[in-house]
Coordinates of C-alpha atoms and ligand atoms in Angstrom, one line a residue:
M1 CA 28.6 -4.5 21.9
T2 CA 31.5 -5.0 19.3
N3 CA 32.4 -8.8 19.1
T4 CA 35.5 -8.5 16.3
Y5 CA 36.4 -11.4 17.1
Y6 CA 33.8 -13.2 14.9
P7 CA 34.5 -11.8 11.0
E8 CA 31.5 -12.9 10.5
A9 CA 29.1 -10.8 13.0
K10 CA 30.9 -7.5 11.8
L11 CA 28.2 -8.5 8.9
D12 CA 24.6 -6.3 9.6
R13 CA 23.2 -10.2 10.1
C14 CA 25.0 -12.8 11.3
W15 CA 22.9 -16.1 11.3
W16 CA 23.8 -18.6 14.5
R17 CA 24.4 -14.9 16.1
D18 CA 21.0 -13.1 16.4
G19 CA 18.6 -16.8 15.1
V20 CA 16.6 -19.9 17.2
V21 CA 18.4 -23.0 16.0
Y22 CA 15.9 -25.9 15.6
Q23 CA 18.1 -29.2 16.3
I24 CA 16.2 -32.2 14.6
Y25 CA 16.5 -36.6 14.8
P26 CA 15.9 -37.4 11.7
R27 CA 14.5 -40.6 13.1
S28 CA 12.0 -39.8 14.9
F29 CA 11.0 -35.9 12.5
A30 CA 8.9 -36.9 10.1
D31 CA 8.7 -40.5 8.0
S32 CA 7.7 -39.9 4.0
N33 CA 7.8 -43.3 3.3
G34 CA 6.2 -45.6 5.8
D35 CA 9.4 -47.4 7.5
G36 CA 9.0 -46.3 10.6
I37 CA 11.5 -43.9 10.6
G38 CA 11.8 -41.0 9.6
D39 CA 13.4 -39.5 6.3
L40 CA 15.2 -36.6 5.2
K41 CA 12.4 -36.1 3.0
G42 CA 9.6 -35.7 5.8
I43 CA 12.1 -32.8 6.7
I44 CA 11.7 -31.3 3.7
A45 CA 7.9 -31.4 3.4
K46 CA 8.3 -30.0 7.3
L47 CA 10.5 -27.1 5.9
D48 CA 7.5 -24.7 5.2
Y49 CA 6.2 -26.0 9.0
L50 CA 10.1 -24.5 10.7
A51 CA 9.8 -20.8 8.5
D52 CA 6.5 -20.4 10.2
L53 CA 8.0 -21.0 13.4
G54 CA 10.9 -18.5 12.9
V55 CA 14.4 -21.0 12.8
A56 CA 17.5 -19.6 11.2
A57 CA 18.9 -23.4 11.5
I58 CA 18.0 -26.9 11.9
W59 CA 21.1 -29.0 13.6
L60 CA 20.6 -32.7 12.3
S61 CA 21.7 -34.8 14.7
P62 CA 24.1 -37.4 12.6
I63 CA 22.1 -38.9 8.5
N64 CA 25.5 -40.8 7.8
P65 CA 25.5 -44.4 7.2
S66 CA 25.7 -46.0 10.8
P67 CA 25.2 -49.6 11.6
D68 CA 22.6 -47.8 15.3
R69 CA 24.5 -49.5 17.9
D70 CA 24.5 -45.8 19.5
F71 CA 21.5 -44.1 16.7
G72 CA 23.7 -42.1 13.8
Y73 CA 26.8 -42.0 16.4
D74 CA 28.1 -43.9 15.5
V75 CA 29.3 -43.9 11.8
A76 CA 30.0 -46.3 8.4
D77 CA 31.1 -43.3 5.9
Y78 CA 31.1 -39.7 7.1
L79 CA 30.3 -39.1 2.9
G80 CA 26.9 -40.6 2.5
V81 CA 24.1 -40.5 3.7
D82 CA 22.5 -43.0 5.4
P83 CA 19.7 -44.8 2.7
K84 CA 17.0 -45.1 5.6
Y85 CA 17.7 -41.4 5.5
G86 CA 17.8 -41.0 1.5
T87 CA 20.3 -40.3 -0.9
L88 CA 22.8 -37.8 -0.9
D89 CA 21.0 -35.1 -3.9
D90 CA 17.8 -35.6 -1.5
Y91 CA 19.9 -33.9 1.6
K92 CA 21.0 -31.0 -1.7
E93 CA 17.7 -31.2 -2.2
L94 CA 17.8 -30.5 1.8
L95 CA 19.8 -28.0 2.0
R96 CA 18.3 -26.2 -2.1
Q97 CA 14.8 -26.4 0.0
A98 CA 15.8 -25.5 3.4
H99 CA 17.9 -22.2 1.6
A100 CA 15.2 -21.3 -0.2
R101 CA 13.1 -20.2 3.0
D102 CA 17.0 -18.7 5.5
I103 CA 16.9 -21.9 7.1
R104 CA 20.3 -22.9 8.1
V105 CA 21.6 -26.6 7.6
I106 CA 24.7 -27.5 10.1
L107 CA 25.0 -31.6 9.5
D108 CA 26.8 -33.8 13.5
L109 CA 30.1 -35.0 13.0
V110 CA 30.8 -37.5 14.9
L111 CA 34.6 -37.4 14.8
N112 CA 36.5 -38.6 18.2
H113 CA 35.1 -41.9 16.3
T114 CA 34.2 -44.5 14.1
S115 CA 31.5 -47.1 14.1
T116 CA 33.7 -50.8 13.7
D117 CA 31.9 -51.7 10.6
H118 CA 33.9 -48.4 8.9
P119 CA 35.7 -49.7 6.3
W120 CA 38.4 -48.2 8.2
F121 CA 38.1 -50.3 10.6
I122 CA 37.3 -53.3 8.6
A123 CA 40.4 -53.8 7.3
S124 CA 42.4 -52.1 10.7
K125 CA 41.6 -55.0 12.9
E126 CA 42.7 -57.3 10.6
S127 CA 46.9 -57.2 10.6
R128 CA 48.8 -55.0 12.0
D129 CA 50.7 -53.9 8.7
N130 CA 48.0 -52.4 6.8
P131 CA 47.2 -49.1 5.0
Y132 CA 45.2 -48.0 7.9
S133 CA 46.5 -50.3 10.6
D134 CA 47.1 -47.2 12.6
F135 CA 43.4 -45.7 12.3
Y136 CA 42.8 -46.7 16.3
L137 CA 44.3 -46.5 19.3
W138 CA 46.2 -50.1 19.5
R139 CA 48.3 -51.2 22.5
D140 CA 49.2 -54.0 23.4
G141 CA 48.0 -55.7 26.9
K142 CA 50.6 -55.4 29.7
N143 CA 51.4 -58.2 31.6
G144 CA 48.3 -60.4 30.6
A145 CA 45.9 -57.3 32.1
K146 CA 44.3 -54.0 29.6
P147 CA 46.5 -51.6 27.7
N148 CA 45.9 -49.3 30.5
N149 CA 42.8 -48.3 33.0
W150 CA 41.6 -46.2 30.4
L151 CA 37.5 -46.6 30.6
S152 CA 34.4 -46.1 28.3
C153 CA 31.7 -44.2 30.0
F154 CA 29.0 -46.2 28.2
D155 CA 29.2 -50.0 28.4
Q156 CA 31.7 -51.9 29.6
A157 CA 33.4 -50.2 32.0
T158 CA 36.9 -50.9 30.8
G159 CA 37.4 -48.8 27.4
W160 CA 40.0 -51.6 25.4
E161 CA 38.8 -54.1 23.6
Y162 CA 40.6 -56.8 22.5
V163 CA 41.1 -58.6 19.2
P164 CA 42.3 -62.3 18.7
A165 CA 43.9 -61.6 15.2
R166 CA 45.6 -58.5 16.6
G167 CA 46.8 -60.4 19.9
Q168 CA 46.0 -56.5 20.3
Y169 CA 42.6 -54.3 22.6
Y170 CA 41.6 -50.9 20.6
F171 CA 40.1 -48.6 22.3
H172 CA 36.3 -46.7 22.7
M173 CA 35.4 -44.7 24.8
F174 CA 31.4 -45.6 24.4
V175 CA 30.4 -48.3 23.3
K176 CA 32.6 -51.7 21.7
E177 CA 31.3 -51.6 19.0
Q178 CA 33.0 -47.7 18.6
A179 CA 37.0 -47.0 18.0
D180 CA 38.2 -44.7 18.6
L181 CA 39.6 -43.1 15.7
N182 CA 43.5 -41.9 15.9
W183 CA 43.6 -37.9 16.1
R184 CA 47.7 -38.3 16.1
N185 CA 47.8 -40.6 13.1
P186 CA 48.2 -37.2 10.5
K187 CA 46.4 -39.7 7.6
V188 CA 42.9 -39.6 10.3
Y189 CA 44.1 -36.1 10.5
A190 CA 43.4 -35.5 7.1
E191 CA 40.4 -38.1 6.5
M192 CA 38.9 -35.9 9.2
M193 CA 39.7 -33.0 7.5
N194 CA 38.6 -33.2 4.1
V195 CA 35.2 -34.6 5.7
F196 CA 34.2 -30.2 6.5
R197 CA 35.0 -29.8 3.2
F198 CA 33.1 -32.0 2.0
W199 CA 30.5 -31.3 3.6
A200 CA 30.9 -26.8 2.7
D201 CA 31.3 -27.9 -0.3
L202 CA 28.0 -29.0 -0.5
G203 CA 27.0 -26.2 0.8
T204 CA 26.3 -27.1 4.6
D205 CA 26.6 -24.1 6.9
G206 CA 27.7 -24.9 9.7
F207 CA 28.7 -28.0 12.2
R208 CA 28.0 -29.2 15.6
L209 CA 31.6 -31.2 16.8
D210 CA 30.3 -34.4 19.2
V211 CA 32.6 -34.9 22.0
F212 CA 35.2 -33.0 20.4
N213 CA 37.8 -32.2 23.1
V214 CA 38.2 -36.1 24.2
W215 CA 39.9 -36.5 19.8
F216 CA 42.7 -36.7 21.3
K217 CA 44.7 -39.7 23.5
D218 CA 47.7 -39.0 25.8
E219 CA 50.0 -40.5 23.4
S220 CA 52.1 -42.7 25.5
F221 CA 49.2 -44.0 26.6
R222 CA 49.3 -42.6 30.8
S223 CA 46.5 -44.2 33.4
N224 CA 44.6 -42.0 34.9
P225 CA 44.2 -40.7 38.4
F226 CA 41.4 -41.7 41.0
K227 CA 39.5 -39.4 42.7
I228 CA 35.6 -41.0 44.0
G229 CA 32.9 -40.9 41.4
D230 CA 29.1 -41.9 42.0
Y231 CA 27.9 -45.2 39.8
I232 CA 29.4 -44.7 36.4
P233 CA 32.4 -46.0 36.9
F234 CA 33.9 -43.8 34.1
H235 CA 33.5 -41.3 36.9
W236 CA 36.2 -43.3 38.9
Q237 CA 39.1 -41.6 37.3
K238 CA 40.1 -38.1 36.7
H239 CA 40.2 -37.8 33.1
V240 CA 44.3 -35.7 32.3
H241 CA 45.0 -38.5 30.3
D242 CA 42.0 -39.2 27.7
I243 CA 39.9 -35.5 27.8
D244 CA 40.9 -31.9 26.6
Q245 CA 45.1 -32.8 25.5
P246 CA 46.9 -30.2 24.1
E247 CA 46.6 -30.9 20.3
M248 CA 42.9 -29.9 20.5
E249 CA 44.1 -26.5 20.1
K250 CA 45.6 -27.3 17.0
A251 CA 42.6 -29.0 15.4
V252 CA 40.3 -26.5 16.3
R253 CA 41.9 -24.2 14.0
D254 CA 43.1 -26.5 11.8
I255 CA 39.0 -26.3 11.9
R256 CA 38.2 -22.5 11.5
E257 CA 40.7 -21.6 9.5
I258 CA 38.9 -24.2 6.6
L259 CA 35.6 -22.9 7.2
D260 CA 36.9 -19.7 7.3
G261 CA 38.0 -20.0 3.8
Y262 CA 33.5 -20.3 2.6
P263 CA 31.1 -17.6 3.0
E264 CA 28.9 -17.4 6.4
R265 CA 29.2 -22.0 7.6
Y266 CA 29.9 -22.4 11.5
V267 CA 31.2 -24.6 14.1
V268 CA 30.0 -25.6 17.5
G269 CA 31.3 -28.3 19.8
E270 CA 29.8 -30.6 21.7
T271 CA 32.3 -30.0 25.3
F272 CA 32.4 -33.4 26.8
Y273 CA 32.0 -32.3 30.9
P274 CA 31.6 -28.7 29.9
E275 CA 33.4 -26.7 32.1
P276 CA 34.1 -22.8 31.4
W277 CA 37.6 -23.2 32.4
K278 CA 37.6 -25.3 27.9
L279 CA 34.6 -22.4 26.8
R280 CA 37.5 -20.1 26.7
R281 CA 40.3 -23.0 25.2
Y282 CA 38.1 -23.3 22.4
S283 CA 36.2 -21.7 21.0
G284 CA 36.2 -17.8 20.0
E285 CA 38.8 -15.9 17.9
D286 CA 39.9 -18.1 15.2
K287 CA 38.5 -21.0 16.8
L288 CA 35.0 -22.6 17.4
H289 CA 31.9 -20.5 17.3
A290 CA 30.6 -21.1 20.0
A291 CA 31.2 -24.4 22.4
F292 CA 27.4 -26.0 24.1
D293 CA 27.7 -26.3 28.1
F294 CA 24.6 -28.1 29.9
D295 CA 23.4 -26.2 32.9
F296 CA 20.2 -25.6 32.2
T297 CA 19.5 -29.3 31.2
H298 CA 19.7 -30.6 34.4
C299 CA 19.6 -26.9 35.9
K300 CA 15.8 -26.6 38.4
H301 CA 13.0 -24.5 38.8
D302 CA 14.2 -21.8 40.5
P303 CA 14.9 -18.2 39.1
E304 CA 18.0 -18.4 41.4
A305 CA 19.3 -21.8 40.1
F306 CA 19.1 -19.9 36.6
R307 CA 20.6 -17.0 37.6
K308 CA 23.3 -18.6 38.7
I309 CA 24.1 -20.2 35.4
I310 CA 23.5 -17.0 33.5
R311 CA 26.2 -14.9 35.5
K312 CA 29.2 -17.9 35.2
T313 CA 28.5 -17.7 31.1
E314 CA 28.0 -14.2 31.0
E315 CA 31.5 -13.7 33.2
N316 CA 32.9 -16.0 31.0
A317 CA 32.1 -15.2 27.4
G318 CA 32.5 -11.1 28.2
D319 CA 32.8 -10.0 24.6
R320 CA 35.0 -12.3 23.7
L321 CA 33.1 -15.6 23.1
W322 CA 28.9 -16.5 22.3
P323 CA 26.9 -19.1 24.4
T324 CA 24.5 -20.7 23.3
Y325 CA 21.5 -21.4 26.4
V326 CA 20.7 -25.3 25.8
S327 CA 17.3 -27.3 28.0
N328 CA 17.0 -30.1 25.6
N329 CA 18.5 -32.0 23.1
H330 CA 19.1 -36.1 21.9
D331 CA 20.7 -36.9 25.6
V332 CA 18.6 -35.2 28.4
R333 CA 15.2 -35.8 30.1
R334 CA 12.8 -34.1 28.3
S335 CA 12.4 -30.3 30.1
A336 CA 8.6 -29.8 29.6
S337 CA 8.9 -33.5 32.3
R338 CA 11.0 -32.1 34.3
Y339 CA 10.2 -28.4 35.1
A340 CA 5.7 -29.1 34.4
S341 CA 3.8 -31.8 36.0
D342 CA 0.6 -31.8 34.7
E343 CA -1.0 -30.9 31.4
D344 CA -0.5 -27.2 32.0
D345 CA 2.0 -25.8 30.0
E346 CA 2.2 -21.9 31.0
R347 CA 5.9 -22.7 33.1
L348 CA 7.3 -24.2 29.6
K349 CA 6.3 -20.0 28.4
I350 CA 8.7 -18.5 31.3
H351 CA 11.6 -21.4 29.6
A352 CA 11.1 -20.2 26.3
A353 CA 11.6 -17.4 26.9
L354 CA 14.1 -17.4 29.1
V355 CA 16.2 -19.3 26.8
I356 CA 15.2 -17.5 24.0
L357 CA 15.9 -14.1 24.6
L358 CA 18.6 -14.4 27.4
R359 CA 22.4 -13.2 25.1
G360 CA 23.5 -16.1 23.4
T361 CA 22.3 -18.6 20.4
P362 CA 19.2 -20.4 22.1
Y363 CA 19.3 -24.1 20.3
I364 CA 16.0 -25.7 20.8
Y365 CA 15.1 -29.8 20.1
Y366 CA 11.8 -30.7 18.3
G367 CA 9.0 -30.7 20.5
E368 CA 9.9 -28.4 23.2
E369 CA 7.6 -26.3 21.3
I370 CA 4.3 -28.0 22.3
G371 CA 5.8 -29.8 25.4
Q372 CA 6.4 -33.3 23.6
R373 CA 6.5 -35.0 27.4
E374 CA 9.1 -37.9 28.2
T375 CA 7.9 -40.9 26.3
N376 CA 8.4 -43.2 28.9
V377 CA 10.0 -46.2 27.6
P378 CA 9.7 -50.2 29.4
R379 CA 12.5 -52.3 30.1
A380 CA 11.6 -54.1 27.4
K381 CA 11.1 -51.8 24.4
L382 CA 14.9 -49.9 25.5
M383 CA 17.4 -49.5 22.7
D384 CA 20.1 -46.9 24.0
P385 CA 23.3 -48.5 25.1
V386 CA 23.1 -46.0 28.1
G387 CA 19.1 -46.7 29.2
K388 CA 20.7 -50.6 28.7
R389 CA 23.5 -50.5 30.1
F390 CA 22.1 -48.7 34.1
W391 CA 18.6 -49.1 33.8
P392 CA 17.3 -48.4 36.2
I393 CA 18.9 -45.7 38.1
N394 CA 19.6 -43.8 34.3
K395 CA 16.8 -45.2 32.2
G396 CA 18.2 -44.5 28.9
R397 CA 17.3 -41.8 25.9
D398 CA 15.1 -43.5 24.5
G399 CA 12.4 -41.5 25.3
C400 CA 13.5 -37.8 24.8
R401 CA 14.0 -39.1 21.3
A402 CA 10.2 -40.5 20.7
P403 CA 8.8 -39.4 17.4
M404 CA 7.0 -35.9 16.4
Q405 CA 3.7 -35.6 17.5
W406 CA 2.2 -33.7 14.1
N407 CA -1.5 -34.2 14.9
N408 CA -3.9 -37.2 16.4
Q409 CA -4.3 -39.6 13.8
T410 CA -2.6 -42.7 13.5
N411 CA 1.0 -42.6 14.7
A412 CA 0.6 -39.0 15.6
G413 CA 1.9 -38.1 11.9
F414 CA 4.7 -39.2 11.7
S415 CA 4.3 -41.8 10.2
N416 CA 2.1 -44.9 8.0
G417 CA 4.0 -47.3 9.1
T418 CA 5.3 -49.2 13.0
P419 CA 7.1 -45.7 13.7
W420 CA 10.8 -47.3 15.6
N421 CA 10.1 -46.0 19.0
A422 CA 7.1 -45.2 21.0
L423 CA 5.3 -42.3 20.8
H424 CA 3.8 -39.8 24.2
P425 CA 0.3 -41.6 24.4
D426 CA -0.5 -37.7 25.0
Y427 CA -0.1 -36.9 21.7
E428 CA -4.3 -37.2 21.1
T429 CA -4.1 -33.9 22.7
R430 CA -0.9 -33.0 22.3
N431 CA 0.2 -31.8 19.2
V432 CA 1.2 -29.0 16.6
S433 CA -2.3 -29.3 14.5
A434 CA -3.7 -28.6 17.9
M435 CA -1.5 -26.7 18.7
I436 CA 0.1 -24.3 15.3
H437 CA -4.1 -22.3 15.4
D438 CA -4.9 -21.2 18.7
P439 CA -2.9 -18.1 19.9
R440 CA -2.5 -19.8 23.8
S441 CA -0.5 -22.3 22.8
L442 CA 2.4 -23.5 23.1
R443 CA 3.8 -23.4 20.1
S444 CA 2.6 -19.8 19.3
F445 CA 4.6 -19.0 22.8
Y446 CA 7.3 -20.0 20.7
K447 CA 6.6 -18.4 17.8
R448 CA 6.5 -15.1 19.1
M449 CA 9.5 -14.9 20.8
I450 CA 11.1 -16.3 18.3
S451 CA 9.5 -13.9 16.3
L452 CA 10.3 -11.0 18.4
R453 CA 14.4 -11.9 18.7
R454 CA 13.9 -11.7 15.2
Q455 CA 12.5 -8.4 15.4
Y456 CA 14.6 -6.6 17.0
R457 CA 18.6 -6.0 17.9
V458 CA 18.4 -5.8 21.1
F459 CA 17.2 -9.4 21.5
Q460 CA 20.1 -10.0 18.9
V461 CA 23.5 -8.8 20.5
G462 CA 22.6 -6.5 23.5
S463 CA 24.3 -6.3 26.9
L464 CA 22.2 -8.0 29.2
S465 CA 21.9 -7.4 33.0
L466 CA 20.2 -9.3 35.9
L467 CA 17.6 -7.3 38.0
D468 CA 16.7 -7.8 41.1
E469 CA 19.0 -10.4 42.3
R470 CA 17.5 -11.2 44.8
N471 CA 13.9 -11.7 44.0
N472 CA 12.8 -15.5 44.6
S473 CA 9.6 -15.6 42.6
V474 CA 10.8 -13.8 39.2
L475 CA 14.1 -13.6 37.0
T476 CA 14.2 -10.6 35.5
F477 CA 16.8 -9.2 32.9
K478 CA 17.9 -6.7 31.4
R479 CA 18.8 -6.4 27.3
E480 CA 20.4 -3.0 26.5
F481 CA 21.7 -1.8 22.3
S482 CA 21.9 1.3 20.5
G483 CA 19.4 3.3 22.9
R484 CA 16.5 1.4 23.2
S485 CA 16.0 -1.3 26.4
A486 CA 13.9 -3.9 26.9
Y487 CA 12.8 -6.3 29.5
V488 CA 12.4 -10.4 30.2
L489 CA 9.9 -10.1 33.8
L490 CA 9.4 -14.6 34.6
N491 CA 7.5 -15.5 37.8
F492 CA 8.8 -18.3 38.0
S493 CA 5.9 -19.1 40.8
A494 CA 3.2 -20.3 40.8
D495 CA 1.8 -17.1 42.2
P496 CA 1.6 -13.6 41.9
A497 CA 4.3 -12.2 42.5
A498 CA 5.8 -8.2 42.7
V499 CA 8.9 -6.5 40.4
S500 CA 10.9 -2.9 40.7
I501 CA 12.6 -2.6 38.3
P502 CA 14.0 0.7 38.6
G503 CA 13.4 4.0 36.0
V504 CA 10.2 2.0 35.3
T505 CA 7.1 3.7 36.6
P506 CA 3.0 3.8 35.4
E507 CA 4.1 6.2 32.8
S508 CA 6.5 4.5 30.7
E509 CA 6.6 4.2 26.7
F510 CA 7.0 0.9 26.3
E511 CA 6.6 -0.2 22.6
E512 CA 6.0 -3.1 22.8
K513 CA 4.4 -4.8 26.0
V514 CA 4.2 -9.4 25.0
S515 CA 2.9 -11.4 27.5
N516 CA 1.4 -15.0 27.8
M517 CA -1.5 -13.4 30.0
A518 CA -3.6 -9.9 30.6
I519 CA -0.9 -7.0 31.1
A520 CA 0.4 -6.5 34.4
E521 CA 0.0 -3.6 36.2
F522 CA 2.1 -1.4 38.9
N523 CA 0.8 -1.6 42.7
A524 CA 0.9 2.2 45.1
G525 CA 4.5 0.7 45.6
G526 CA 4.8 1.0 42.1
E527 CA 6.7 -2.3 41.2
I528 CA 5.1 -4.1 38.8
V529 CA 2.9 -7.4 39.1
L530 CA 2.7 -10.5 37.7
M531 CA 0.1 -13.0 37.8
G532 CA 1.6 -17.1 38.7
N533 CA 3.1 -17.9 35.5
Q534 CA 3.7 -14.4 34.2
A535 CA 6.1 -14.1 32.0
L536 CA 6.6 -10.3 30.2
I537 CA 8.1 -9.3 28.0
L538 CA 8.4 -5.4 27.6
I539 CA 10.6 -3.5 24.7
G540 CA 11.3 0.3 25.0
K541 CA 10.7 2.6 22.3
Ligands
LIG601 C1 27.7 -37.3 22.5 C2 26.4 -37.7 21.0 C3 25.9 -39.0 22.1 C4 26.9 -40.5 21.6 C5 28.2 -39.7 21.8 C6 28.7 -40.0 21.6 O1 26.9 -37.7 24.3 O2 25.7 -36.6 21.8 O3 24.7 -38.7 21.8 O4 25.8 -40.9 21.9 O5 28.9 -38.7 21.7 O6 28.8 -40.7 20.2

């Protein structure tokens, strides 16, 4: 496979294509100073752990100063580090230490909106004629009503908030303390481009762009048309005027041009309401290196359901786009709780092999490698605005943001103080220390899968084809590169199941066979028989 549209991909090694990205939610990873909140020094102290796991990069959820109305996704200073996480010097040290271990660092940039505590907004809301008055989306009301029908997806239904000092409304697509920036203002645009330069100059390797495709809004503020939706008011509109405006295409090119001025930088977009045409519009060639879709985060434990997503992804990507695969992040229920109903981790190994050995960049989320479960946070303790607004239909995102379970000591080894968020009670048995030296543990399996991806080019850049596509139990795919074939067989069922692979016979020789169980046998019909929940990886010579 060639990937001529990516300058970096011509390099023999390309970190963001070949390796695994590990997402850290900094509040919850490791607390070095006992204030109950994770911090940069805590992350630095765990770099050896991450190097041992074998990840190529870490993505940090936002570390900028934030009043935490949306836990870091409401930024009050784009060029700073929140004191609760440390200092800019700590960040530089993190970069230095990560790079020394060959780990790249990706920052999360939240450029659609700022916190209403940002100095720009504080100035902007004062009057209609100050240097920042046009930094946000201000509009007059229409005959005593809101300027148009645009909605917030997080808060009260309307996205418009009235400010008496200006006699106007400002727009917020998320909570009202997250005011949307006016990307059509050249000064805002220049400030935003500067954010990339500032962090790239420090040596930051990549960026994850929060909800990038909503940055621009319709110039004349037309109302959206109506459509039938679900319990979320936001879903009762076709978002033709507040999402995916044409101007975004130039913005992704400008960002790419800036980053191409530095060696081996990367930018991945969080596509809001991802669809294949959006990934094509915004990524590849001279645009973002990749754009997320999140199909795996809500896929049921069923081989055909996953095959459908893989087919769609492969078809859309071709050899022009580079896919990403994500089972977990800070916005969704943890996959361990979605896929495992008890403490047995074998099923989760199937998912680990899947996400790590597919053709595309695998993103894993802190704690995923130990099968950390979703924490049950009672209503009275909810902090996430989404959970508070939509409970009980949607209990929010606090449960997937619980402290990392390092050991069975006080607060799971996360903090000496009182953790900001509830721990999962199973940390006494489910934790890094208990798993790291056990070759049969889920953590060891993740490490093994990552090491296969690191070792074999076929898993990094090989083509992908699905095999035995009518099999209801086993998902099988083949990767091929430069004369080498590798097969990944994943039995989603708890019962034994057989797979036939053309050309693979009991006589076939392999470089390596890897499995979470005893290596499978052939039956009389020449099929490979897998045990329930078995993952088998056959790497040809
Ligand atoms: C993205 C983030 C989410 C945040 C929202 C608003 O979807 O992933 O956590 O709440 O944007 O910034």
